[in-house]
Coordinates of N, CA and C in Angstrom, one line a residue:
M1 N 19.4 -96.8 -43.3 CA 18.6 -98.2 -43.1 C 19.7 -99.1 -41.6
L2 N 18.3 -99.3 -40.4 CA 18.8 -99.3 -38.9 C 19.0 -100.9 -39.4
P3 N 20.3 -101.8 -39.0 CA 21.5 -103.4 -39.6 C 20.6 -104.0 -38.6
L4 N 20.2 -104.6 -39.4 CA 19.4 -106.2 -38.6 C 20.4 -107.0 -38.9
T5 N 20.2 -107.9 -38.0 CA 21.1 -109.4 -37.3 C 21.1 -109.9 -37.9
R6 N 21.2 -110.8 -38.2 CA 21.5 -112.5 -39.3 C 20.6 -113.6 -38.9
H7 N 20.7 -113.3 -37.1 CA 19.8 -114.1 -36.5 C 18.6 -114.5 -35.8
G8 N 17.5 -112.6 -36.8 CA 16.6 -113.1 -36.7 C 15.6 -113.1 -38.2
Q9 N 16.7 -113.8 -39.2 CA 16.1 -113.9 -40.6 C 15.1 -115.0 -39.8
R10 N 14.6 -115.7 -39.8 CA 13.8 -117.2 -39.4 C 13.0 -116.4 -38.4
E11 N 12.7 -115.6 -37.8 CA 11.6 -114.7 -36.8 C 11.3 -113.7 -37.6
M12 N 11.3 -113.7 -38.1 CA 11.5 -112.1 -39.1 C 10.5 -112.5 -40.2
L13 N 11.2 -113.3 -41.1 CA 10.0 -113.8 -42.0 C 8.9 -114.8 -41.7
I14 N 9.0 -115.0 -41.1 CA 7.2 -115.8 -39.6 C 6.7 -115.1 -39.7
G15 N 7.0 -114.2 -38.7 CA 6.3 -113.1 -38.2 C 5.6 -112.2 -39.1
S16 N 6.5 -111.6 -40.4 CA 5.7 -110.6 -41.3 C 4.7 -111.3 -41.9
S17 N 5.0 -112.8 -41.9 CA 4.0 -113.3 -42.5 C 2.7 -113.7 -41.8
L18 N 3.2 -114.0 -41.0 CA 1.4 -114.2 -39.6 C 0.8 -112.5 -39.7
L19 N 1.8 -112.2 -39.3 CA 1.4 -110.8 -39.7 C 0.7 -110.0 -40.6
L20 N 0.9 -110.3 -42.1 CA 0.1 -110.2 -42.9 C -0.9 -110.8 -43.0
I21 N -0.3 -112.3 -42.4 CA -2.6 -112.9 -42.7 C -3.3 -112.6 -41.6
V22 N -2.8 -111.9 -40.4 CA -4.3 -110.9 -39.1 C -4.6 -110.3 -39.9
G23 N -3.3 -110.0 -40.3 CA -3.5 -107.8 -41.5 C -5.3 -107.8 -42.2
F24 N -5.0 -109.1 -43.0 CA -5.9 -109.5 -43.7 C -7.2 -109.4 -43.4
A25 N -7.2 -110.4 -43.3 CA -8.2 -111.2 -42.2 C -8.8 -109.8 -41.0
L26 N -8.4 -108.9 -40.4 CA -8.7 -107.5 -39.9 C -9.4 -106.8 -40.7
S27 N -8.7 -106.6 -42.0 CA -9.5 -105.9 -43.7 C -10.6 -106.2 -43.2
R28 N -10.9 -107.5 -44.0 CA -12.2 -108.0 -44.2 C -13.2 -108.0 -43.2
I29 N -13.0 -107.0 -42.0 CA -14.0 -106.8 -41.1 C -14.2 -105.5 -41.4
A30 N -13.1 -104.8 -40.9 CA -13.1 -104.0 -41.1 C -11.4 -102.8 -41.9
H31 N -11.3 -101.8 -42.6 CA -9.8 -101.7 -43.4 C -8.9 -101.3 -42.4
P32 N -9.2 -100.1 -41.0 CA -8.7 -99.3 -40.1 C -8.8 -100.9 -39.3
L33 N -9.0 -101.9 -39.3 CA -8.6 -102.5 -38.1 C -6.7 -103.4 -38.8
A34 N -6.6 -103.3 -39.9 CA -5.3 -103.8 -40.3 C -4.5 -102.7 -40.0
L35 N -4.6 -101.8 -39.8 CA -3.3 -100.7 -38.9 C -3.3 -101.4 -37.7
L36 N -3.8 -101.8 -37.0 CA -3.4 -102.5 -35.5 C -2.1 -103.4 -35.8
I37 N -1.3 -104.3 -37.0 CA -0.7 -105.3 -37.2 C 0.9 -103.4 -37.3
I38 N 0.5 -102.8 -37.5 CA 1.1 -101.7 -37.7 C 2.6 -101.9 -36.5
P39 N 1.8 -100.9 -35.5 CA 2.9 -101.3 -34.5 C 4.2 -102.9 -34.0
I40 N 3.1 -104.1 -34.3 CA 3.8 -105.3 -34.2 C 4.8 -105.1 -34.8
F41 N 4.5 -105.3 -36.1 CA 5.9 -105.1 -37.0 C 6.6 -104.2 -37.1
I42 N 7.0 -103.0 -36.9 CA 7.5 -102.1 -35.9 C 9.0 -102.9 -35.3
W43 N 7.8 -103.3 -33.9 CA 9.1 -103.6 -32.8 C 9.4 -105.0 -34.1
L44 N 9.0 -106.1 -34.2 CA 9.5 -107.1 -34.6 C 10.8 -106.9 -35.4
F45 N 10.9 -106.5 -36.2 CA 12.4 -105.7 -36.8 C 12.9 -105.0 -35.9
A46 N 12.7 -103.9 -35.2 CA 13.7 -103.0 -34.5 C 13.5 -104.1 -33.5
F47 N 13.1 -105.4 -32.1 CA 13.9 -106.4 -32.1 C 15.1 -107.0 -32.2
F48 N 15.3 -107.0 -33.7 CA 16.1 -108.0 -34.2 C 17.2 -106.3 -34.6
R49 N 17.4 -105.1 -34.1 CA 18.2 -104.5 -35.1 C 20.0 -104.4 -34.0
D50 N 20.4 -104.3 -35.4 CA 22.4 -104.4 -34.7 C 23.3 -103.3 -34.7
P51 N 22.9 -102.2 -34.5 CA 23.3 -100.7 -34.2 C 24.7 -101.0 -34.2
N52 N 25.7 -100.2 -35.2 CA 27.1 -100.2 -34.9 C 27.3 -99.2 -33.4
R53 N 28.9 -99.5 -32.6 CA 28.9 -98.9 -31.6 C 30.2 -98.0 -31.5
P54 N 30.1 -96.5 -31.0 CA 31.6 -96.7 -31.2 C 32.3 -96.9 -29.9
I55 N 33.3 -97.8 -29.7 CA 33.7 -98.7 -28.6 C 34.7 -97.8 -28.0
P56 N 35.1 -97.2 -27.5 CA 35.9 -96.9 -26.3 C 37.4 -97.7 -26.4
V57 N 38.5 -96.4 -26.9 CA 39.5 -96.2 -26.8 C 40.6 -96.2 -25.7
E58 N 40.3 -96.7 -24.7 CA 41.1 -95.7 -23.6 C 41.4 -98.2 -22.6
P59 N 42.6 -97.6 -22.4 CA 42.8 -98.7 -22.4 C 42.7 -99.0 -21.2
N60 N 42.9 -100.8 -20.7 CA 42.6 -101.4 -19.1 C 41.0 -101.3 -18.8
I61 N 40.3 -101.2 -20.3 CA 38.6 -101.0 -19.5 C 38.0 -102.0 -19.8
M62 N 36.6 -102.0 -19.3 CA 36.0 -103.7 -19.6 C 34.5 -102.8 -20.2
V63 N 33.8 -102.8 -21.4 CA 32.4 -101.9 -22.4 C 31.6 -103.2 -21.4
S64 N 29.9 -102.9 -21.6 CA 29.1 -103.1 -21.2 C 28.8 -104.3 -22.0
P65 N 28.8 -105.7 -22.1 CA 28.0 -106.6 -23.3 C 27.2 -106.7 -23.7
A66 N 26.0 -105.8 -22.9 CA 24.8 -106.2 -23.8 C 24.6 -104.7 -23.3
D67 N 23.0 -105.0 -23.7 CA 21.7 -103.1 -23.8 C 21.1 -103.7 -22.4
G68 N 21.1 -102.9 -22.3 CA 20.0 -102.7 -21.0 C 19.6 -101.9 -19.8
V69 N 19.7 -102.0 -18.9 CA 19.4 -101.5 -17.5 C 20.8 -102.3 -16.0
V70 N 21.3 -102.3 -15.5 CA 22.4 -102.5 -14.5 C 20.9 -102.6 -13.2
S71 N 21.1 -104.4 -13.6 CA 20.1 -105.0 -12.1 C 20.8 -105.0 -11.1
D72 N 21.7 -105.1 -11.0 CA 22.0 -105.7 -9.2 C 23.9 -106.1 -9.5
I73 N 24.7 -105.7 -8.7 CA 26.3 -105.8 -8.2 C 26.5 -106.2 -7.6
T74 N 27.1 -107.2 -7.5 CA 27.4 -108.7 -6.7 C 28.5 -108.6 -6.5
E75 N 29.5 -109.0 -5.3 CA 30.6 -109.1 -4.5 C 30.7 -110.7 -4.6
I76 N 31.4 -111.9 -5.4 CA 30.9 -112.8 -5.4 C 33.0 -113.5 -4.8
E77 N 32.1 -114.5 -3.4 CA 33.0 -114.3 -2.9 C 34.2 -115.4 -3.1
N78 N 34.1 -116.6 -4.6 CA 34.9 -117.5 -5.3 C 33.7 -117.6 -6.0
D79 N 34.4 -117.3 -7.7 CA 33.8 -117.9 -8.1 C 34.7 -119.1 -8.8
P80 N 34.7 -119.7 -8.7 CA 35.4 -121.4 -9.8 C 35.6 -121.5 -11.5
L81 N 35.4 -120.7 -11.8 CA 35.4 -120.3 -13.2 C 36.6 -118.5 -14.0
L82 N 37.3 -118.1 -12.4 CA 38.1 -116.3 -12.3 C 38.9 -116.9 -11.3
G83 N 38.8 -118.0 -10.8 CA 40.0 -118.7 -9.7 C 39.6 -118.1 -8.5
G84 N 38.7 -117.2 -7.9 CA 38.7 -116.2 -6.6 C 37.9 -115.4 -5.9
P85 N 38.2 -114.6 -5.6 CA 36.8 -113.6 -5.5 C 36.2 -112.8 -6.9
A86 N 35.6 -112.1 -7.1 CA 35.1 -112.1 -8.6 C 33.5 -110.5 -8.5
I87 N 33.6 -109.6 -8.9 CA 32.6 -108.8 -9.5 C 31.8 -109.3 -9.8
R88 N 30.3 -109.5 -9.8 CA 29.5 -110.1 -10.6 C 28.1 -108.1 -11.3
V89 N 28.5 -108.0 -12.1 CA 27.0 -107.3 -12.7 C 26.2 -107.4 -14.0
G90 N 25.4 -107.6 -12.9 CA 23.8 -108.1 -14.0 C 23.1 -107.2 -14.9
I91 N 23.1 -107.3 -15.9 CA 22.2 -106.1 -17.3 C 21.2 -107.0 -17.3
F92 N 19.6 -106.6 -17.2 CA 18.4 -106.8 -17.4 C 18.1 -106.0 -18.7
L93 N 17.7 -107.0 -19.4 CA 17.0 -106.7 -21.3 C 15.9 -107.1 -21.7
S94 N 15.0 -105.6 -21.2 CA 13.9 -106.3 -21.6 C 13.4 -106.1 -23.0
V95 N 12.1 -106.3 -23.5 CA 11.6 -106.7 -24.9 C 11.9 -106.2 -25.8
F96 N 12.5 -104.9 -25.3 CA 12.4 -103.5 -26.9 C 14.2 -102.9 -26.2
N97 N 15.1 -103.7 -25.9 CA 16.1 -104.1 -26.1 C 16.5 -104.0 -27.1
V98 N 18.3 -103.7 -27.7 CA 19.0 -104.7 -28.5 C 19.6 -105.9 -28.0
H99 N 19.2 -106.8 -28.7 CA 19.8 -107.9 -27.9 C 21.0 -108.9 -28.3
I100 N 21.4 -107.7 -29.2 CA 23.3 -108.4 -29.2 C 23.7 -108.5 -27.8
N101 N 24.8 -109.9 -28.2 CA 26.0 -109.8 -27.3 C 27.1 -109.1 -27.0
R102 N 28.3 -108.6 -26.9 CA 29.8 -108.1 -26.9 C 30.2 -108.7 -26.0
S103 N 31.9 -108.8 -26.3 CA 33.1 -109.2 -25.8 C 33.3 -107.8 -25.4
P104 N 33.6 -108.0 -23.9 CA 33.9 -106.5 -23.1 C 34.9 -106.4 -22.4
C105 N 36.2 -106.9 -23.5 CA 36.9 -106.9 -23.6 C 38.2 -107.6 -24.5
V106 N 39.4 -107.4 -24.8 CA 39.8 -108.3 -26.3 C 40.5 -109.1 -24.7
G107 N 41.0 -110.6 -25.6 CA 40.4 -111.5 -24.8 C 40.5 -112.8 -25.7
Q108 N 40.6 -114.1 -25.5 CA 40.4 -115.7 -26.3 C 39.6 -116.2 -25.0
V109 N 39.2 -116.8 -26.4 CA 38.0 -117.7 -25.7 C 38.7 -119.3 -25.0
M110 N 38.1 -119.5 -23.8 CA 39.1 -120.0 -22.9 C 37.8 -121.3 -23.0
S111 N 36.5 -120.6 -22.9 CA 35.9 -122.1 -22.8 C 34.1 -121.6 -22.9
V112 N 33.1 -122.6 -23.9 CA 32.1 -122.3 -23.6 C 31.4 -123.5 -23.3
T113 N 29.7 -122.9 -22.5 CA 29.4 -124.1 -21.8 C 28.1 -123.8 -21.6
Y114 N 27.4 -124.6 -22.1 CA 25.9 -124.2 -22.5 C 25.6 -125.2 -20.9
K115 N 24.0 -124.8 -20.3 CA 23.4 -125.5 -19.7 C 22.3 -125.4 -19.7
K116 N 21.5 -126.8 -19.5 CA 19.8 -126.2 -19.8 C 19.9 -126.2 -18.2
G117 N 17.8 -125.4 -18.3 CA 17.5 -124.8 -17.0 C 16.2 -124.4 -16.7
K118 N 15.8 -123.6 -16.1 CA 14.6 -123.1 -16.0 C 14.6 -121.7 -17.2
F119 N 13.4 -121.2 -16.4 CA 12.7 -120.1 -16.9 C 12.1 -118.9 -16.1
V120 N 12.8 -119.2 -15.2 CA 12.3 -118.1 -14.1 C 12.8 -116.2 -14.7
N121 N 11.7 -115.7 -14.5 CA 11.8 -114.5 -15.0 C 12.7 -113.5 -14.6
A122 N 13.5 -113.1 -15.8 CA 15.1 -112.3 -15.5 C 15.0 -111.4 -14.5
M123 N 14.3 -110.8 -14.1 CA 15.1 -110.0 -13.0 C 14.7 -110.3 -11.2
R124 N 13.8 -112.0 -11.0 CA 14.8 -112.5 -10.1 C 16.4 -113.1 -9.8
H125 N 17.1 -111.7 -9.8 CA 18.6 -111.9 -10.1 C 18.9 -113.3 -9.5
G126 N 18.8 -113.4 -7.9 CA 20.1 -114.8 -8.2 C 19.3 -116.3 -8.5
Q127 N 18.0 -116.2 -8.6 CA 17.3 -116.8 -9.3 C 17.5 -117.8 -10.6
A128 N 17.3 -117.1 -11.6 CA 18.2 -116.7 -12.6 C 18.5 -116.9 -12.9
S129 N 19.9 -116.4 -12.2 CA 21.8 -116.9 -12.6 C 21.7 -118.3 -12.0
D130 N 21.2 -119.0 -11.4 CA 21.4 -119.8 -10.8 C 20.7 -121.6 -11.7
E131 N 19.1 -120.8 -12.1 CA 19.2 -121.8 -12.5 C 18.1 -122.2 -13.7
N132 N 18.9 -120.9 -14.3 CA 17.8 -120.5 -16.1 C 18.6 -121.0 -16.6
E133 N 17.7 -121.9 -18.3 CA 18.9 -122.3 -18.6 C 20.4 -120.6 -19.3
S134 N 21.5 -121.3 -20.0 CA 22.3 -120.1 -20.1 C 23.5 -120.6 -20.8
N135 N 24.5 -119.9 -21.4 CA 25.8 -120.4 -21.8 C 26.5 -119.4 -21.0
T136 N 27.4 -120.0 -20.5 CA 28.7 -119.0 -20.2 C 29.9 -119.8 -20.6
I137 N 30.6 -117.8 -21.2 CA 31.8 -118.3 -22.1 C 33.1 -117.5 -21.1
V138 N 34.1 -117.9 -21.7 CA 35.8 -117.2 -20.2 C 36.5 -116.9 -21.5
L139 N 36.5 -115.7 -20.8 CA 37.8 -114.9 -21.4 C 39.0 -115.3 -20.9
G140 N 40.1 -114.9 -22.0 CA 41.8 -115.3 -20.8 C 42.5 -114.4 -21.8
D141 N 43.6 -114.4 -21.4 CA 44.3 -113.1 -21.8 C 46.5 -114.0 -21.9
G142 N 46.1 -115.5 -22.6 CA 47.1 -115.9 -22.8 C 47.3 -116.8 -21.5
R143 N 47.4 -116.8 -20.2 CA 47.9 -117.1 -19.3 C 46.6 -117.6 -17.6
R144 N 45.7 -116.9 -18.0 CA 44.3 -116.4 -17.0 C 43.5 -116.2 -17.4
P145 N 42.2 -116.7 -17.1 CA 40.9 -115.9 -17.5 C 40.5 -115.1 -16.8
I146 N 39.7 -113.6 -17.4 CA 40.3 -112.4 -16.8 C 38.8 -111.4 -16.9
A147 N 37.4 -112.3 -17.6 CA 36.3 -111.9 -17.6 C 35.3 -113.2 -17.8
V148 N 33.9 -113.1 -17.6 CA 33.1 -114.2 -17.9 C 31.7 -113.6 -18.1
V149 N 30.6 -113.9 -19.7 CA 29.7 -113.5 -20.1 C 29.2 -114.0 -19.9
K150 N 28.5 -114.0 -19.1 CA 27.0 -115.6 -19.0 C 25.9 -114.6 -19.3
Q151 N 25.0 -115.3 -20.5 CA 24.3 -115.2 -21.5 C 22.9 -115.8 -20.8
I152 N 22.1 -115.7 -19.9 CA 21.3 -116.0 -19.8 C 19.5 -115.9 -20.1
V153 N 18.4 -116.8 -20.4 CA 17.2 -116.7 -20.6 C 16.0 -116.0 -19.6
G154 N 15.0 -115.3 -20.2 CA 14.4 -115.3 -18.8 C 12.6 -115.9 -19.2
L155 N 11.7 -115.3 -18.7 CA 10.5 -115.8 -18.4 C 10.0 -115.9 -20.5
I156 N 10.3 -114.6 -21.0 CA 9.9 -114.5 -22.4 C 10.7 -115.5 -23.1
A157 N 12.0 -115.1 -23.1 CA 13.4 -115.1 -23.9 C 13.3 -117.5 -24.3
R158 N 13.1 -117.6 -25.1 CA 13.9 -119.2 -24.9 C 15.2 -119.6 -25.8
R159 N 16.1 -118.7 -26.1 CA 17.0 -119.1 -27.2 C 17.9 -117.9 -26.9
I160 N 19.1 -118.7 -27.0 CA 20.1 -118.6 -26.8 C 21.5 -118.1 -27.7
I161 N 22.1 -117.9 -28.1 CA 22.3 -118.0 -29.7 C 23.8 -117.3 -29.2
C162 N 25.3 -118.1 -29.5 CA 26.8 -117.7 -29.4 C 27.4 -118.1 -30.1
T163 N 27.9 -116.6 -30.6 CA 29.0 -116.7 -32.4 C 30.3 -117.5 -31.8
A164 N 30.5 -117.1 -30.5 CA 32.3 -117.7 -30.0 C 32.6 -118.8 -29.5
A165 N 33.8 -119.1 -29.9 CA 34.3 -120.2 -30.1 C 35.6 -121.0 -28.8
V166 N 35.3 -121.2 -28.6 CA 36.9 -122.2 -28.2 C 38.0 -121.4 -28.9
D167 N 39.0 -120.7 -28.6 CA 40.5 -120.6 -28.4 C 40.0 -118.9 -29.9
Q168 N 39.4 -118.8 -30.0 CA 38.7 -117.3 -30.9 C 39.0 -116.4 -30.2
K169 N 39.9 -115.6 -30.6 CA 40.2 -114.1 -30.5 C 39.5 -113.3 -30.3
L170 N 39.1 -112.5 -29.5 CA 37.9 -111.2 -29.1 C 38.2 -109.5 -29.4
G171 N 38.0 -109.0 -30.3 CA 38.6 -107.6 -29.6 C 37.3 -106.8 -28.8
R172 N 37.2 -105.6 -28.4 CA 37.0 -105.2 -27.8 C 35.3 -105.0 -28.4
G173 N 34.4 -105.3 -27.4 CA 33.4 -105.2 -28.0 C 32.6 -105.7 -29.5
E174 N 33.2 -106.4 -30.2 CA 32.8 -107.7 -30.8 C 32.0 -108.5 -30.1
R175 N 31.4 -108.5 -31.4 CA 29.4 -109.3 -31.5 C 29.6 -110.7 -30.8
I176 N 29.6 -111.3 -29.9 CA 29.2 -112.6 -29.4 C 27.7 -113.6 -29.5
G177 N 26.6 -112.9 -30.1 CA 25.8 -113.8 -29.7 C 24.6 -112.6 -29.8
M178 N 23.5 -113.5 -29.1 CA 22.0 -113.2 -29.1 C 22.0 -114.3 -28.0
I179 N 20.3 -112.9 -27.6 CA 20.4 -114.0 -26.2 C 18.0 -113.1 -26.7
K180 N 17.1 -114.3 -27.4 CA 16.0 -113.7 -28.0 C 14.5 -113.9 -26.9
F181 N 14.5 -112.5 -27.2 CA 13.3 -112.2 -26.1 C 13.8 -112.1 -24.8
G182 N 13.5 -110.6 -24.3 CA 13.9 -110.6 -23.2 C 14.7 -111.4 -22.5
S183 N 15.6 -111.0 -21.5 CA 16.5 -112.8 -21.0 C 18.1 -111.4 -19.8
R184 N 18.7 -112.0 -19.5 CA 19.1 -111.1 -19.0 C 21.0 -111.4 -19.2
T185 N 22.2 -110.8 -19.2 CA 23.0 -110.8 -19.2 C 24.4 -110.9 -18.4
E186 N 25.4 -111.0 -18.0 CA 26.5 -110.9 -16.4 C 27.8 -111.0 -17.4
L187 N 28.5 -109.8 -16.3 CA 29.7 -109.7 -16.9 C 30.4 -109.8 -15.5
S188 N 31.2 -110.9 -15.1 CA 32.0 -110.9 -13.6 C 33.6 -111.0 -13.9
I189 N 34.2 -110.0 -13.0 CA 35.8 -109.5 -13.4 C 36.0 -110.3 -12.4
P190 N 37.3 -110.7 -12.0 CA 38.5 -111.4 -10.7 C 38.3 -110.1 -9.8
K191 N 38.6 -110.4 -8.8 CA 38.8 -108.8 -8.1 C 40.3 -109.2 -8.3
W192 N 41.4 -109.8 -8.5 CA 42.6 -109.3 -9.0 C 43.4 -108.3 -9.5
M193 N 42.1 -108.0 -10.7 CA 42.4 -106.8 -11.3 C 42.3 -106.2 -10.9
N194 N 41.6 -105.8 -9.7 CA 41.4 -103.8 -9.4 C 40.6 -103.6 -9.9
P195 N 39.6 -104.2 -10.0 CA 37.4 -103.5 -10.7 C 36.9 -102.3 -10.4
T196 N 37.2 -101.6 -10.5 CA 36.3 -100.0 -10.3 C 35.1 -100.2 -11.5
V197 N 34.0 -99.7 -10.5 CA 32.6 -100.3 -11.9 C 32.5 -98.8 -11.8
R198 N 31.9 -98.7 -12.4 CA 31.5 -97.3 -13.4 C 30.2 -97.1 -13.4
V199 N 29.3 -98.2 -13.4 CA 27.9 -97.8 -13.3 C 27.1 -98.2 -12.4
K200 N 25.8 -97.8 -11.9 CA 25.4 -98.5 -10.7 C 23.6 -99.2 -11.2
V201 N 23.2 -99.7 -10.1 CA 21.4 -100.4 -10.4 C 21.2 -99.3 -10.8
G202 N 20.7 -99.6 -11.8 CA 19.1 -98.9 -12.4 C 20.0 -97.7 -13.3
Q203 N 20.8 -97.6 -13.4 CA 21.7 -97.4 -14.7 C 21.3 -98.5 -16.0
K204 N 21.3 -97.0 -17.7 CA 21.1 -98.2 -18.8 C 22.8 -98.2 -19.1
V205 N 22.5 -99.4 -19.8 CA 24.2 -99.1 -20.7 C 23.5 -99.8 -22.3
C206 N 24.6 -99.0 -22.9 CA 25.0 -99.6 -24.0 C 25.9 -100.4 -24.8
G207 N 25.3 -102.0 -24.7 CA 26.8 -103.2 -25.3 C 27.4 -102.1 -25.9
A208 N 28.8 -102.1 -25.4 CA 30.5 -102.1 -25.8 C 30.5 -100.8 -26.2
A209 N 29.5 -99.9 -26.2 CA 29.8 -98.3 -26.1 C 30.2 -97.6 -24.2
D210 N 28.9 -98.4 -23.9 CA 29.7 -98.0 -22.3 C 30.3 -98.8 -21.4
V211 N 31.4 -98.0 -20.4 CA 32.7 -98.8 -19.8 C 31.5 -99.2 -18.5
I212 N 31.5 -100.5 -18.5 CA 31.4 -101.5 -16.8 C 32.4 -100.9 -15.7
A213 N 33.7 -101.7 -16.0 CA 34.6 -101.3 -14.8 C 35.9 -100.7 -16.1
V214 N 37.1 -100.0 -14.4 CA 38.0 -99.8 -15.2 C 39.2 -100.8 -13.7
L215 N 40.2 -100.8 -14.4 CA 40.7 -102.0 -14.5 C 42.1 -101.1 -14.2
G216 N 42.1 -101.2 -12.2 CA 43.8 -100.8 -11.8 C 44.9 -102.6 -12.1
N217 N 44.6 -103.6 -12.7 CA 45.6 -103.9 -12.1 C 45.3 -105.3 -13.7
V218 N 46.3 -105.0 -14.6 CA 46.2 -106.1 -15.7 C 47.9 -107.0 -15.9
N219 N 48.1 -106.9 -14.4 CA 49.8 -107.8 -15.1 C 49.6 -109.3 -14.4

């Protein structure tokens, strides 16, 4: 049986109840019509799937914080959260992707910042990153920040869940929350770590399993 996240219990319960009511109503019109709810029912539970993933063990890498498609790779002149130049990899999550977010590396949570905002389509990368409701997690190595993961809502997504807490120590690929119903996740890496990005725009990635970047400097 495919593992399901606990973060979807409410939606699965309410959604199943509503679908059963709709199915019963349709069956009163014609029995075959009740079958129309089956694809929606399957999608509802599939959306909240939380599969276990093989996590790469190679040193000096950062893994994908989300499932989806790499939508943009941007060089940032100055990321105030990382204290200098950075590379940002944006990942678009459709309503068919796993929506669990993962830690890209071993690190300690330095800060978690929630920001209210708009619900611009997540495919509009720059605008969504700047204006949408979001949650930003800064990870450090005990001395300085080494990664930023930003959970961003989209046109359909309306709720961010973050389970990471300040001072919590995270392992590579560890679950840190989810975004419900289509969204965007960003990973920013400081340039001083000399990251070599291993993904391309348009590439599909799996959270925790796929390598986003190899680090040339971790000291």
